[in-house]
PDB file of C-alpha atoms and ligand atoms in Angstrom:
ATOM      1  CA  UNK A 219      91.748 142.844 267.805  1.00 60.00           C
ATOM      2  CA  UNK A 220      88.769 145.695 267.285  1.00 71.00           C
ATOM      3  CA  UNK A 221      85.573 145.648 269.156  1.00 90.00           C
ATOM      4  CA  UNK A 222      81.953 144.736 268.685  1.00 97.00           C
ATOM      5  CA  UNK A 223      80.744 146.960 271.695  1.00 96.00           C
ATOM      6  CA  UNK A 224      77.119 147.178 271.330  1.00 92.00           C
ATOM      7  CA  UNK A 225      76.933 144.909 267.848  1.00 98.00           C
ATOM      8  CA  UNK A 226      74.366 142.023 268.063  1.00 98.00           C
ATOM      9  CA  UNK A 227      75.852 139.228 266.518  1.00 98.00           C
ATOM     10  CA  UNK A 228      73.405 136.076 265.459  1.00 98.00           C
ATOM     11  CA  UNK A 229      75.577 132.656 265.348  1.00 99.00           C
ATOM     12  CA  UNK A 230      74.081 129.612 263.828  1.00 99.00           C
ATOM     13  CA  UNK A 231      75.325 126.499 264.992  1.00 98.00           C
ATOM     14  CA  UNK A 232      76.762 128.037 268.360  1.00 99.00           C
ATOM     15  CA  UNK A 233      76.388 124.922 270.215  1.00 98.00           C
ATOM     16  CA  UNK A 234      79.640 123.370 268.936  1.00 98.00           C
ATOM     17  CA  UNK A 235      83.015 123.836 267.523  1.00 98.00           C
ATOM     18  CA  UNK A 236      83.493 126.762 265.297  1.00 99.00           C
ATOM     19  CA  UNK A 237      80.167 128.330 266.291  1.00 99.00           C
ATOM     20  CA  UNK A 238      80.799 128.139 269.969  1.00 99.00           C
ATOM     21  CA  UNK A 239      84.511 129.586 269.612  1.00 99.00           C
ATOM     22  CA  UNK A 240      83.134 132.468 267.538  1.00 99.00           C
ATOM     23  CA  UNK A 241      80.593 133.079 270.447  1.00 98.00           C
ATOM     24  CA  UNK A 242      83.548 133.056 272.758  1.00 98.00           C
ATOM     25  CA  UNK A 243      85.592 135.590 270.619  1.00 98.00           C
ATOM     26  CA  UNK A 244      82.558 137.822 270.095  1.00 98.00           C
ATOM     27  CA  UNK A 245      81.468 137.970 273.778  1.00 98.00           C
ATOM     28  CA  UNK A 246      85.218 138.799 274.545  1.00 97.00           C
ATOM     29  CA  UNK A 247      85.078 141.406 272.108  1.00 97.00           C
ATOM     30  CA  UNK A 248      82.060 143.186 273.537  1.00 97.00           C
ATOM     31  CA  UNK A 249      79.346 141.943 271.332  1.00 98.00           C
ATOM     32  CA  UNK A 250      75.570 140.855 272.327  1.00 98.00           C
ATOM     33  CA  UNK A 251      74.942 137.268 271.115  1.00 98.00           C
ATOM     34  CA  UNK A 252      72.296 135.680 269.865  1.00 98.00           C
ATOM     35  CA  UNK A 253      73.045 131.789 269.923  1.00 98.00           C
ATOM     36  CA  UNK A 254      71.323 129.519 267.832  1.00 98.00           C
ATOM     37  CA  UNK A 255      71.247 125.917 267.208  1.00 98.00           C
ATOM     38  CA  UNK A 256      68.808 122.716 267.658  1.00 98.00           C
ATOM     39  CA  UNK A 257      70.571 121.301 271.067  1.00 98.00           C
ATOM     40  CA  UNK A 258      69.349 123.834 273.585  1.00 98.00           C
ATOM     41  CA  UNK A 259      71.004 122.409 276.407  1.00 98.00           C
ATOM     42  CA  UNK A 260      74.259 123.016 274.701  1.00 98.00           C
ATOM     43  CA  UNK A 261      73.552 126.418 274.310  1.00 98.00           C
ATOM     44  CA  UNK A 262      72.503 126.789 277.746  1.00 98.00           C
ATOM     45  CA  UNK A 263      75.910 125.683 279.244  1.00 98.00           C
ATOM     46  CA  UNK A 264      77.894 127.866 276.709  1.00 98.00           C
ATOM     47  CA  UNK A 265      75.781 130.853 277.953  1.00 98.00           C
ATOM     48  CA  UNK A 266      76.803 129.960 281.465  1.00 98.00           C
ATOM     49  CA  UNK A 267      80.352 129.801 280.452  1.00 97.00           C
ATOM     50  CA  UNK A 268      80.194 133.274 278.564  1.00 97.00           C
ATOM     51  CA  UNK A 269      78.485 134.938 281.810  1.00 94.00           C
ATOM     52  CA  UNK A 270      81.967 135.868 283.092  1.00 95.00           C
ATOM     53  CA  UNK A 271      82.173 138.258 279.914  1.00 96.00           C
ATOM     54  CA  UNK A 272      79.248 140.321 280.946  1.00 97.00           C
ATOM     55  CA  UNK A 273      77.756 139.380 277.671  1.00 97.00           C
ATOM     56  CA  UNK A 274      74.135 139.779 276.969  1.00 98.00           C
ATOM     57  CA  UNK A 275      72.995 136.489 275.474  1.00 98.00           C
ATOM     58  CA  UNK A 276      69.747 135.356 273.854  1.00 98.00           C
ATOM     59  CA  UNK A 277      69.285 131.786 273.058  1.00 98.00           C
ATOM     60  CA  UNK A 278      67.281 130.535 269.877  1.00 98.00           C
ATOM     61  CA  UNK A 279      66.557 126.743 269.500  1.00 98.00           C
ATOM     62  CA  UNK A 280      66.446 126.805 265.804  1.00 98.00           C
ATOM     63  CA  UNK A 281      66.921 124.149 262.935  1.00 98.00           C
ATOM     64  CA  UNK A 282      67.977 126.046 259.849  1.00 99.00           C
ATOM     65  CA  UNK A 283      66.777 123.225 257.410  1.00 98.00           C
ATOM     66  CA  UNK A 284      63.118 124.220 258.691  1.00 98.00           C
ATOM     67  CA  UNK A 285      61.683 127.210 256.568  1.00 98.00           C
ATOM     68  CA  UNK A 286      58.904 128.128 258.296  1.00 98.00           C
ATOM     69  CA  UNK A 287      60.697 127.932 261.691  1.00 98.00           C
ATOM     70  CA  UNK A 288      63.479 129.817 260.685  1.00 98.00           C
ATOM     71  CA  UNK A 289      61.119 132.484 259.292  1.00 98.00           C
ATOM     72  CA  UNK A 290      58.963 132.818 262.528  1.00 98.00           C
ATOM     73  CA  UNK A 291      61.827 132.555 264.734  1.00 98.00           C
ATOM     74  CA  UNK A 292      63.950 135.126 263.098  1.00 98.00           C
ATOM     75  CA  UNK A 293      61.389 137.340 262.211  1.00 93.00           C
ATOM     76  CA  UNK A 294      59.736 137.500 265.676  1.00 94.00           C
ATOM     77  CA  UNK A 295      62.598 138.017 267.702  1.00 97.00           C
ATOM     78  CA  UNK A 296      61.938 140.160 270.781  1.00 98.00           C
ATOM     79  CA  UNK A 297      62.477 143.735 270.429  1.00 97.00           C
ATOM     80  CA  UNK A 298      65.924 144.145 272.215  1.00 97.00           C
ATOM     81  CA  UNK A 299      67.213 141.525 270.064  1.00 98.00           C
ATOM     82  CA  UNK A 300      65.426 142.088 266.685  1.00 97.00           C
ATOM     83  CA  UNK A 301      68.191 144.148 265.073  1.00 98.00           C
ATOM     84  CA  UNK A 302      71.130 142.209 264.057  1.00 98.00           C
ATOM     85  CA  UNK A 303      74.284 143.860 262.799  1.00 98.00           C
ATOM     86  CA  UNK A 304      76.669 140.675 262.112  1.00 98.00           C
ATOM     87  CA  UNK A 305      75.216 137.254 260.976  1.00 99.00           C
ATOM     88  CA  UNK A 306      77.517 134.416 261.315  1.00 99.00           C
ATOM     89  CA  UNK A 307      75.957 131.593 259.158  1.00 99.00           C
ATOM     90  CA  UNK A 308      78.086 128.900 260.550  1.00 99.00           C
ATOM     91  CA  UNK A 309      75.645 125.858 261.011  1.00 99.00           C
ATOM     92  CA  UNK A 310      76.555 123.136 258.673  1.00 98.00           C
ATOM     93  CA  UNK A 311      77.844 119.536 258.632  1.00 98.00           C
ATOM     94  CA  UNK A 312      79.305 116.631 256.493  1.00 98.00           C
ATOM     95  CA  UNK A 313      77.691 113.290 256.203  1.00 98.00           C
ATOM     96  CA  UNK A 314      79.485 110.331 254.869  1.00 98.00           C
ATOM     97  CA  UNK A 315      82.774 109.998 252.613  1.00 98.00           C
ATOM     98  CA  UNK A 316      81.403 108.105 249.555  1.00 97.00           C
ATOM     99  CA  UNK A 317      81.065 107.886 245.706  1.00 98.00           C
ATOM    100  CA  UNK A 318      78.075 109.373 244.257  1.00 98.00           C
ATOM    101  CA  UNK A 319      77.218 105.853 242.789  1.00 98.00           C
ATOM    102  CA  UNK A 320      77.112 104.381 246.438  1.00 98.00           C
ATOM    103  CA  UNK A 321      76.110 107.709 248.564  1.00 98.00           C
ATOM    104  CA  UNK A 322      73.249 108.001 250.481  1.00 98.00           C
ATOM    105  CA  UNK A 323      70.314 110.306 249.516  1.00 98.00           C
ATOM    106  CA  UNK A 324      69.395 110.971 252.983  1.00 98.00           C
ATOM    107  CA  UNK A 325      72.948 112.083 253.707  1.00 98.00           C
ATOM    108  CA  UNK A 326      72.990 114.324 250.457  1.00 98.00           C
ATOM    109  CA  UNK A 327      69.524 115.675 251.665  1.00 98.00           C
ATOM    110  CA  UNK A 328      70.981 116.658 254.870  1.00 98.00           C
ATOM    111  CA  UNK A 329      73.622 118.261 253.445  1.00 98.00           C
ATOM    112  CA  UNK A 330      72.122 120.268 250.903  1.00 99.00           C
ATOM    113  CA  UNK A 331      69.319 121.208 253.237  1.00 99.00           C
ATOM    114  CA  UNK A 332      71.573 122.346 256.197  1.00 99.00           C
ATOM    115  CA  UNK A 333      74.813 123.961 254.385  1.00 99.00           C
ATOM    116  CA  UNK A 334      73.132 125.572 251.356  1.00 99.00           C
ATOM    117  CA  UNK A 335      69.326 126.230 252.082  1.00 99.00           C
ATOM    118  CA  UNK A 336      69.813 126.827 255.644  1.00 99.00           C
ATOM    119  CA  UNK A 337      72.270 129.588 254.805  1.00 99.00           C
ATOM    120  CA  UNK A 338      69.808 130.918 252.289  1.00 99.00           C
ATOM    121  CA  UNK A 339      66.890 130.688 254.767  1.00 98.00           C
ATOM    122  CA  UNK A 340      68.666 132.441 257.742  1.00 98.00           C
ATOM    123  CA  UNK A 341      69.942 135.064 255.197  1.00 98.00           C
ATOM    124  CA  UNK A 342      66.676 135.845 253.611  1.00 98.00           C
ATOM    125  CA  UNK A 343      65.097 136.258 257.081  1.00 98.00           C
ATOM    126  CA  UNK A 344      68.032 138.924 258.543  1.00 98.00           C
ATOM    127  CA  UNK A 345      69.321 140.504 255.269  1.00 98.00           C
ATOM    128  CA  UNK A 346      66.249 142.663 254.467  1.00 98.00           C
ATOM    129  CA  UNK A 347      66.352 144.644 257.510  1.00 98.00           C
ATOM    130  CA  UNK A 348      70.508 145.397 257.185  1.00 98.00           C
ATOM    131  CA  UNK A 349      69.523 146.501 253.858  1.00 98.00           C
ATOM    132  CA  UNK A 350      66.923 148.828 255.120  1.00 98.00           C
ATOM    133  CA  UNK A 351      69.337 150.011 257.784  1.00 98.00           C
ATOM    134  CA  UNK A 352      72.056 150.104 255.295  1.00 98.00           C
ATOM    135  CA  UNK A 353      74.028 148.525 257.773  1.00 98.00           C
ATOM    136  CA  UNK A 354      75.245 144.901 258.714  1.00 98.00           C
ATOM    137  CA  UNK A 355      77.720 142.083 258.021  1.00 98.00           C
ATOM    138  CA  UNK A 356      77.300 138.581 257.068  1.00 98.00           C
ATOM    139  CA  UNK A 357      80.000 136.067 257.515  1.00 99.00           C
ATOM    140  CA  UNK A 358      79.508 132.715 256.271  1.00 99.00           C
ATOM    141  CA  UNK A 359      81.660 129.727 257.093  1.00 99.00           C
ATOM    142  CA  UNK A 360      82.636 128.047 253.901  1.00 98.00           C
ATOM    143  CA  UNK A 361      85.585 125.568 253.641  1.00 98.00           C
ATOM    144  CA  UNK A 362      88.389 124.707 251.379  1.00 98.00           C
ATOM    145  CA  UNK A 363      86.227 121.958 250.040  1.00 98.00           C
ATOM    146  CA  UNK A 364      84.668 124.441 248.223  1.00 98.00           C
ATOM    147  CA  UNK A 365      87.707 125.658 246.315  1.00 98.00           C
ATOM    148  CA  UNK A 366      89.080 122.084 245.715  1.00 98.00           C
ATOM    149  CA  UNK A 367      86.866 119.153 245.322  1.00 98.00           C
ATOM    150  CA  UNK A 368      88.583 115.764 246.936  1.00 98.00           C
ATOM    151  CA  UNK A 369      87.776 112.059 246.352  1.00 98.00           C
ATOM    152  CA  UNK A 370      84.398 110.844 247.901  1.00 98.00           C
ATOM    153  CA  UNK A 371      83.864 114.421 249.086  1.00 98.00           C
ATOM    154  CA  UNK A 372      81.567 115.239 246.053  1.00 98.00           C
ATOM    155  CA  UNK A 373      78.241 116.424 247.437  1.00 98.00           C
ATOM    156  CA  UNK A 374      79.789 118.104 250.864  1.00 98.00           C
ATOM    157  CA  UNK A 375      82.311 119.947 248.456  1.00 98.00           C
ATOM    158  CA  UNK A 376      79.235 121.049 246.296  1.00 99.00           C
ATOM    159  CA  UNK A 377      77.487 122.555 249.459  1.00 99.00           C
ATOM    160  CA  UNK A 378      80.554 124.749 250.066  1.00 98.00           C
ATOM    161  CA  UNK A 379      81.366 125.528 246.490  1.00 98.00           C
ATOM    162  CA  UNK A 380      77.472 126.735 246.765  1.00 99.00           C
ATOM    163  CA  UNK A 381      78.382 128.381 249.765  1.00 98.00           C
ATOM    164  CA  UNK A 382      81.204 130.546 247.855  1.00 98.00           C
ATOM    165  CA  UNK A 383      78.872 131.314 244.777  1.00 98.00           C
ATOM    166  CA  UNK A 384      76.141 132.566 247.032  1.00 98.00           C
ATOM    167  CA  UNK A 385      78.794 134.763 249.059  1.00 98.00           C
ATOM    168  CA  UNK A 386      80.151 136.105 245.305  1.00 98.00           C
ATOM    169  CA  UNK A 387      76.533 136.634 244.589  1.00 98.00           C
ATOM    170  CA  UNK A 388      75.791 138.418 247.614  1.00 98.00           C
ATOM    171  CA  UNK A 389      78.586 140.857 247.398  1.00 98.00           C
ATOM    172  CA  UNK A 390      77.144 141.782 244.142  1.00 98.00           C
ATOM    173  CA  UNK A 391      73.606 142.242 245.553  1.00 98.00           C
ATOM    174  CA  UNK A 392      74.611 144.406 248.241  1.00 98.00           C
ATOM    175  CA  UNK A 393      76.871 146.747 246.056  1.00 98.00           C
ATOM    176  CA  UNK A 394      75.962 150.442 246.781  1.00 98.00           C
ATOM    177  CA  UNK A 395      74.630 149.514 250.378  1.00 98.00           C
ATOM    178  CA  UNK A 396      76.767 149.416 253.218  1.00 98.00           C
ATOM    179  CA  UNK A 397      76.159 145.944 254.018  1.00 98.00           C
ATOM    180  CA  UNK A 398      79.248 143.735 253.913  1.00 98.00           C
ATOM    181  CA  UNK A 399      79.620 139.881 253.233  1.00 98.00           C
ATOM    182  CA  UNK A 400      82.531 137.586 253.594  1.00 98.00           C
ATOM    183  CA  UNK A 401      83.731 134.227 253.581  1.00 98.00           C
ATOM    184  CA  UNK A 402      85.788 132.432 256.043  1.00 99.00           C
ATOM    185  CA  UNK A 403      87.040 129.016 254.459  1.00 99.00           C
ATOM    186  CA  UNK A 404      89.107 126.995 256.420  1.00 98.00           C
ATOM    187  CA  UNK A 405      90.995 123.467 256.113  1.00 98.00           C
ATOM    188  CA  UNK A 406      91.069 120.766 258.711  1.00 98.00           C
ATOM    189  CA  UNK A 407      89.644 122.101 262.166  1.00 98.00           C
ATOM    190  CA  UNK A 408      89.389 119.503 264.964  1.00 98.00           C
ATOM    191  CA  UNK A 409      85.669 119.855 266.124  1.00 98.00           C
ATOM    192  CA  UNK A 410      82.680 117.575 266.290  1.00 98.00           C
ATOM    193  CA  UNK A 411      82.706 117.556 262.531  1.00 98.00           C
ATOM    194  CA  UNK A 412      84.405 114.093 261.812  1.00 98.00           C
ATOM    195  CA  UNK A 413      82.251 112.574 264.300  1.00 97.00           C
ATOM    196  CA  UNK A 414      79.092 113.800 262.633  1.00 98.00           C
ATOM    197  CA  UNK A 415      80.721 112.720 259.208  1.00 98.00           C
ATOM    198  CA  UNK A 416      80.864 109.341 260.246  1.00 97.00           C
ATOM    199  CA  UNK A 417      77.600 109.112 262.070  1.00 97.00           C
ATOM    200  CA  UNK A 418      79.264 109.141 265.518  1.00 97.00           C
ATOM    201  CA  UNK A 419      82.143 106.620 264.477  1.00 97.00           C
ATOM    202  CA  UNK A 420      84.780 108.380 267.071  1.00 96.00           C
ATOM    203  CA  UNK A 421      87.723 105.953 266.066  1.00 96.00           C
ATOM    204  CA  UNK A 422      87.230 106.761 262.435  1.00 97.00           C
ATOM    205  CA  UNK A 423      86.946 110.623 263.223  1.00 97.00           C
ATOM    206  CA  UNK A 424      90.223 110.490 265.186  1.00 95.00           C
ATOM    207  CA  UNK A 425      92.412 109.081 262.114  1.00 96.00           C
ATOM    208  CA  UNK A 426      91.325 112.189 260.103  1.00 96.00           C
ATOM    209  CA  UNK A 427      93.431 114.259 262.799  1.00 95.00           C
ATOM    210  CA  UNK A 428      96.277 111.621 263.370  1.00 95.00           C
ATOM    211  CA  UNK A 429      99.852 112.712 263.343  1.00 97.00           C
ATOM    212  CA  UNK A 430      98.374 116.286 262.282  1.00 97.00           C
ATOM    213  CA  UNK A 431      98.263 119.729 264.439  1.00 97.00           C
ATOM    214  CA  UNK A 432      94.789 120.646 263.003  1.00 98.00           C
ATOM    215  CA  UNK A 433      93.374 124.243 263.143  1.00 98.00           C
ATOM    216  CA  UNK A 434      91.514 124.993 266.525  1.00 98.00           C
ATOM    217  CA  UNK A 435      88.091 126.351 266.305  1.00 99.00           C
ATOM    218  CA  UNK A 436      89.581 129.327 268.171  1.00 98.00           C
ATOM    219  CA  UNK A 437      91.899 129.807 265.381  1.00 99.00           C
ATOM    220  CA  UNK A 438      88.931 130.311 262.908  1.00 99.00           C
ATOM    221  CA  UNK A 439      86.987 132.123 265.265  1.00 98.00           C
ATOM    222  CA  UNK A 440      90.165 134.651 265.414  1.00 98.00           C
ATOM    223  CA  UNK A 441      89.715 135.213 261.815  1.00 98.00           C
ATOM    224  CA  UNK A 442      86.053 135.513 261.855  1.00 98.00           C
ATOM    225  CA  UNK A 443      86.525 138.382 264.342  1.00 98.00           C
ATOM    226  CA  UNK A 444      89.178 139.889 262.283  1.00 98.00           C
ATOM    227  CA  UNK A 445      86.424 140.190 259.193  1.00 98.00           C
ATOM    228  CA  UNK A 446      84.018 141.313 261.814  1.00 98.00           C
ATOM    229  CA  UNK A 447      86.066 144.101 263.231  1.00 98.00           C
ATOM    230  CA  UNK A 448      87.503 146.094 260.068  1.00 98.00           C
ATOM    231  CA  UNK A 449      86.557 149.820 259.390  1.00 97.00           C
ATOM    232  CA  UNK A 450      83.254 150.150 257.767  1.00 97.00           C
ATOM    233  CA  UNK A 451      84.931 150.781 254.484  1.00 97.00           C
ATOM    234  CA  UNK A 452      86.784 147.688 254.253  1.00 98.00           C
ATOM    235  CA  UNK A 453      85.034 144.507 253.320  1.00 98.00           C
ATOM    236  CA  UNK A 454      87.258 141.345 253.734  1.00 98.00           C
ATOM    237  CA  UNK A 455      85.726 138.870 250.837  1.00 98.00           C
ATOM    238  CA  UNK A 456      87.183 135.710 251.557  1.00 98.00           C
ATOM    239  CA  UNK A 457      90.080 134.185 253.637  1.00 98.00           C
ATOM    240  CA  UNK A 458      91.137 130.632 253.309  1.00 98.00           C
ATOM    241  CA  UNK A 459      93.114 129.390 256.134  1.00 98.00           C
ATOM    242  CA  UNK A 460      94.868 125.812 256.727  1.00 98.00           C
ATOM    243  CA  UNK A 461      96.859 124.082 259.356  1.00 98.00           C
ATOM    244  CA  UNK A 462     100.650 124.426 258.538  1.00 98.00           C
ATOM    245  CA  UNK A 463     100.478 120.793 258.042  1.00 97.00           C
ATOM    246  CA  UNK A 464      97.796 120.971 255.181  1.00 98.00           C
ATOM    247  CA  UNK A 465      98.716 122.120 251.666  1.00 98.00           C
ATOM    248  CA  UNK A 466      95.437 120.964 249.977  1.00 98.00           C
ATOM    249  CA  UNK A 467      92.281 119.297 250.583  1.00 97.00           C
ATOM    250  CA  UNK A 468      94.302 115.873 249.668  1.00 97.00           C
ATOM    251  CA  UNK A 469      97.913 116.966 250.880  1.00 98.00           C
ATOM    252  CA  UNK A 470      98.399 116.617 254.744  1.00 98.00           C
ATOM    253  CA  UNK A 471     101.793 116.040 256.514  1.00 97.00           C
ATOM    254  CA  UNK A 472     101.176 113.448 259.140  1.00 97.00           C
ATOM    255  CA  UNK A 473     104.154 113.398 261.736  1.00 95.00           C
ATOM    256  CA  UNK A 474     105.086 109.772 262.806  1.00 91.00           C
TER     257      UNK A 474
HETATM  258  P1  NDP B 593      80.750 120.726 264.432  1.00 96.54           P
HETATM  259  O1  NDP B 593      79.700 119.768 264.212  1.00 96.54           O
HETATM  260  O2  NDP B 593      81.634 120.925 265.973  1.00 96.54           O
HETATM  261  O3  NDP B 593      79.480 122.034 264.732  1.00 96.54           O
HETATM  262  C1  NDP B 593      78.319 122.261 263.919  1.00 96.54           C
HETATM  263  C2  NDP B 593      77.422 122.990 264.305  1.00 96.54           C
HETATM  264  O4  NDP B 593      76.576 122.969 263.436  1.00 96.54           O
HETATM  265  C3  NDP B 593      76.562 122.593 265.547  1.00 96.54           C
HETATM  266  O5  NDP B 593      76.686 123.626 266.387  1.00 96.54           O
HETATM  267  C4  NDP B 593      75.619 122.068 265.223  1.00 96.54           C
HETATM  268  O6  NDP B 593      74.602 122.417 266.340  1.00 96.54           O
HETATM  269  C5  NDP B 593      74.849 122.983 263.907  1.00 96.54           C
HETATM  270  N1  NDP B 593      74.273 122.612 263.307  1.00 96.54           N
HETATM  271  C6  NDP B 593      74.231 121.372 262.222  1.00 96.54           C
HETATM  272  N2  NDP B 593      72.929 121.247 261.461  1.00 96.54           N
HETATM  273  C7  NDP B 593      72.318 122.140 262.129  1.00 96.54           C
HETATM  274  C8  NDP B 593      70.985 122.506 261.986  1.00 96.54           C
HETATM  275  N3  NDP B 593      69.953 121.795 261.036  1.00 96.54           N
HETATM  276  N4  NDP B 593      70.099 123.628 262.503  1.00 96.54           N
HETATM  277  C9  NDP B 593      71.212 124.312 263.083  1.00 96.54           C
HETATM  278  N5  NDP B 593      72.234 124.140 263.529  1.00 96.54           N
HETATM  279  C10 NDP B 593      72.674 123.236 262.996  1.00 96.54           C
HETATM  280  O7  NDP B 593      81.290 121.645 263.267  1.00 96.54           O
HETATM  281  P2  NDP B 593      82.517 122.611 263.088  1.00 96.54           P
HETATM  282  O8  NDP B 593      82.373 123.583 264.006  1.00 96.54           O
HETATM  283  O9  NDP B 593      83.664 122.161 262.534  1.00 96.54           O
HETATM  284  O10 NDP B 593      81.389 123.076 261.756  1.00 96.54           O
HETATM  285  C11 NDP B 593      80.962 124.643 261.659  1.00 96.54           C
HETATM  286  C12 NDP B 593      80.655 125.043 260.261  1.00 96.54           C
HETATM  287  O11 NDP B 593      82.275 124.959 259.979  1.00 96.54           O
HETATM  288  C13 NDP B 593      80.210 123.982 259.024  1.00 96.54           C
HETATM  289  O12 NDP B 593      79.633 124.738 258.303  1.00 96.54           O
HETATM  290  C14 NDP B 593      81.185 123.348 258.677  1.00 96.54           C
HETATM  291  O13 NDP B 593      81.194 122.984 257.441  1.00 96.54           O
HETATM  292  C15 NDP B 593      82.330 124.307 258.605  1.00 96.54           C
HETATM  293  N6  NDP B 593      83.843 123.841 258.255  1.00 96.54           N
HETATM  294  C16 NDP B 593      84.204 122.902 259.283  1.00 96.54           C
HETATM  295  C17 NDP B 593      85.534 122.450 259.070  1.00 96.54           C
HETATM  296  C18 NDP B 593      86.008 121.382 260.269  1.00 96.54           C
HETATM  297  O14 NDP B 593      87.387 120.592 259.463  1.00 96.54           O
HETATM  298  N7  NDP B 593      85.765 121.244 261.187  1.00 96.54           N
HETATM  299  C19 NDP B 593      86.773 123.110 257.913  1.00 96.54           C
HETATM  300  C20 NDP B 593      85.820 123.825 256.941  1.00 96.54           C
HETATM  301  C21 NDP B 593      84.362 124.465 257.335  1.00 96.54           C
HETATM  302  P3  NDP B 593      73.224 121.504 266.703  1.00 96.54           P
HETATM  303  O15 NDP B 593      73.588 119.913 266.235  1.00 96.54           O
HETATM  304  O16 NDP B 593      73.085 121.701 268.070  1.00 96.54           O
HETATM  305  O17 NDP B 593      71.891 121.909 265.773  1.00 96.54           O
HETATM  306  C1  8X3 B 594      85.816 120.792 256.235  1.00 96.54           C
HETATM  307  C2  8X3 B 594      87.017 120.488 255.596  1.00 96.54           C
HETATM  308  O1  8X3 B 594      88.622 119.039 254.245  1.00 96.54           O
HETATM  309  O2  8X3 B 594      87.438 118.096 255.580  1.00 96.54           O
HETATM  310  O3  8X3 B 594      84.921 121.445 255.338  1.00 96.54           O
HETATM  311  O4  8X3 B 594      85.887 119.183 253.861  1.00 96.54           O
HETATM  312  S1  8X3 B 594      87.122 119.050 254.821  1.00 96.54           S
END
């Protein structure tokens, strides 16, 4: 895998799952890391774990839904951290698995505010300097849910379809600059994702992965690192990855 030596990488949602795995992968590849999430204690523990790699790390407590906070925090980064080379827009979540006519409006707001508006707010703060420098790479974490809607996935799927559309739009906006944009769209990955979806119901979350060998967060991070380390003239637009045991959002092979 290529090197991120001297590149500064901002990862949102770095306190868990895919974001934390991206931090490991990018640190091992020589990157300097800005780790952002709401749970600062988790970020501090991750920074301690990563100390062995020798990576320089800066931690940010950040709620990507908070438009004012995103602008203030990201536009006043300390000088040594203010030039972001790679932005990994990973922070995201699903809440609930319900039909629209019985769904929770609070769940919808949380998903739309995090997965769509959060990606936009963070991108809006970081991208102008990338365009000005004519250098940078935005890597969004989408989902197969943005390609195929599944029963009761309605709003979550809509947010990931939005991420896909935004990635395509950004690619058009950035044509003529050297700034790159990619989306990495995984199927089933075992993280805290299902615990969050089912509001902490661990037993229900576990059934999602029963009998399946899901992707790991590290599998996704490998792909993110691949995108981030191509030569400057190569833009990976979109990668879909699924477990071997999955064929679509609704077709999963469960071993007895
Ligand atoms: P996790 O629940 O393990 O991690 C989610 C991360 O997002 C956490 O670090 C959390 O940090 C952060 N986050 C959530 N809300 C906010 C917020 N408002 N502000 C800042 N950070 C926030 O799940 P995954 O690692 O699986 O999810 C990462 C991404 O991958 C998401 O975008 C998800 O949609 C996507 N994805 C996941 C798949 C899966 O099957 N697991 C498959 C396809 C895509 P904190 O709570 O500390 O703020
Ligand atoms: C997460 C994968 O299929 O549970 O985006 O929506 S799925």
